Tab-separated table of C-alpha atoms in Angstrom:
chain	number	residue	atom	x	y	z
Y	1	UNK	CA	-18.475	-93.529	37.165
Y	2	UNK	CA	-19.632	-90.695	39.375
Y	3	UNK	CA	-22.641	-90.812	41.589
Y	4	UNK	CA	-24.517	-87.615	42.314
Y	5	UNK	CA	-27.439	-87.115	44.627
Y	6	UNK	CA	-30.043	-84.586	43.507
Y	7	UNK	CA	-30.266	-81.466	45.657
Y	8	UNK	CA	-33.962	-82.084	46.384
Y	9	UNK	CA	-33.109	-85.536	47.794
Y	10	UNK	CA	-30.387	-84.070	49.993
Y	11	UNK	CA	-32.740	-81.371	51.255
Y	12	UNK	CA	-35.483	-83.890	52.037
Y	13	UNK	CA	-33.031	-86.243	53.754
Y	14	UNK	CA	-31.634	-83.348	55.816
Y	15	UNK	CA	-35.194	-82.304	56.750
Y	16	UNK	CA	-35.978	-85.845	57.951
Y	17	UNK	CA	-32.722	-86.099	59.884
Y	18	UNK	CA	-33.272	-82.773	61.659
Y	19	UNK	CA	-36.910	-83.657	62.334
Y	20	UNK	CA	-36.011	-87.002	63.881
Y	21	UNK	CA	-33.190	-85.573	65.990
Y	22	UNK	CA	-35.639	-82.939	67.213
Y	23	UNK	CA	-38.356	-85.466	67.970
Y	24	UNK	CA	-35.872	-87.625	69.898
Y	25	UNK	CA	-34.777	-84.567	71.891
Y	26	UNK	CA	-38.368	-83.594	72.725
Y	27	UNK	CA	-39.152	-87.125	73.888
Y	28	UNK	CA	-35.941	-87.282	75.962
Y	29	UNK	CA	-36.822	-83.916	77.473
Y	30	UNK	CA	-40.249	-85.236	78.460
Y	31	UNK	CA	-38.591	-88.210	80.165
Y	32	UNK	CA	-36.290	-85.887	82.149
Y	33	UNK	CA	-39.267	-83.733	83.114
Y	34	UNK	CA	-41.209	-86.810	84.221
Y	35	UNK	CA	-38.384	-87.817	86.562
Y	36	UNK	CA	-38.316	-84.318	88.081
Y	37	UNK	CA	-42.119	-84.007	88.347
Y	38	UNK	CA	-41.822	-80.898	86.191
Y	39	UNK	CA	-44.255	-79.621	83.582
Y	40	UNK	CA	-44.509	-82.235	80.833
Y	41	UNK	CA	-44.557	-82.094	77.050
Y	42	UNK	CA	-48.165	-82.699	75.957
Y	43	UNK	CA	-48.751	-86.062	74.280
Y	44	UNK	CA	-50.376	-84.189	71.408
Y	45	UNK	CA	-47.054	-82.424	70.752
Y	46	UNK	CA	-45.201	-85.739	70.668
Y	47	UNK	CA	-47.735	-87.149	68.193
Y	48	UNK	CA	-47.462	-84.037	66.006
Y	49	UNK	CA	-43.682	-84.493	65.840
Y	50	UNK	CA	-44.230	-88.137	64.901
Y	51	UNK	CA	-46.914	-87.361	62.313
Y	52	UNK	CA	-44.881	-84.795	60.356
Y	53	UNK	CA	-41.965	-87.177	59.917
Y	54	UNK	CA	-40.306	-87.677	63.290
Y	55	UNK	CA	-41.840	-91.039	64.147
Y	56	UNK	CA	-38.516	-92.881	64.016
Y	57	UNK	CA	-36.983	-90.403	66.481
Y	58	UNK	CA	-39.951	-90.787	68.825
Y	59	UNK	CA	-39.836	-94.584	68.504
Y	60	UNK	CA	-36.081	-94.680	69.137
Y	61	UNK	CA	-36.497	-92.488	72.234
Y	62	UNK	CA	-39.331	-94.707	73.461
Y	63	UNK	CA	-37.045	-97.720	73.249
Y	64	UNK	CA	-33.793	-96.190	74.504
Y	65	UNK	CA	-35.310	-94.076	77.286
Y	66	UNK	CA	-38.080	-96.577	78.176
Y	67	UNK	CA	-40.586	-93.777	78.015
Y	68	UNK	CA	-44.299	-94.094	77.153
Y	69	UNK	CA	-43.824	-97.761	76.275
Y	70	UNK	CA	-46.814	-98.852	78.364
Y	71	UNK	CA	-49.223	-96.373	76.757
Y	72	UNK	CA	-51.266	-98.154	74.087
Y	73	UNK	CA	-51.632	-94.918	72.146
Y	74	UNK	CA	-47.844	-94.769	71.818
Y	75	UNK	CA	-47.247	-98.526	71.625
Y	76	UNK	CA	-49.463	-98.796	68.538
Y	77	UNK	CA	-49.728	-95.192	67.339
Y	78	UNK	CA	-46.045	-94.448	66.846
Y	79	UNK	CA	-45.331	-97.576	64.758
Y	80	UNK	CA	-48.433	-96.778	62.669
Y	81	UNK	CA	-47.169	-93.227	62.140
Y	82	UNK	CA	-43.729	-94.616	61.283
Y	83	UNK	CA	-45.295	-96.721	58.524
Y	84	UNK	CA	-47.205	-93.653	57.354
Y	85	UNK	CA	-43.966	-91.614	57.360
Y	86	UNK	CA	-42.242	-94.286	55.271
Y	87	UNK	CA	-45.113	-94.338	52.778
Y	88	UNK	CA	-45.427	-90.556	52.468
Y	89	UNK	CA	-41.736	-89.719	52.358
Y	90	UNK	CA	-41.014	-92.753	50.183
Y	91	UNK	CA	-43.634	-91.536	47.711
Y	92	UNK	CA	-42.144	-88.047	47.864
Y	93	UNK	CA	-38.639	-89.358	47.136
Y	94	UNK	CA	-40.093	-91.421	44.279
Y	95	UNK	CA	-41.992	-88.416	42.887
Y	96	UNK	CA	-38.879	-86.230	43.043
Y	97	UNK	CA	-36.814	-88.816	41.153
Y	98	UNK	CA	-39.109	-89.939	38.345
């Protein structure tokens, strides 16, 4: 028995992986900039990354870097966007495979 993954699924999974690595990197960069009192990444940019599919990368960076964890907008907004990401991308995977 062979198992094949449709090309569309691989492309979507790769997109999500790249998006979440990028969102983690942007959040980590903001943490480094905060320590150096340098120009920061706007919160709007971080939320855009999370909204388009990078919420798990943002959330992971929040936890591992201890960054923005005291901001209610991030404490509640990022998990809400993560649930939205799961719903939207889950529906997209379902739609591609029906």
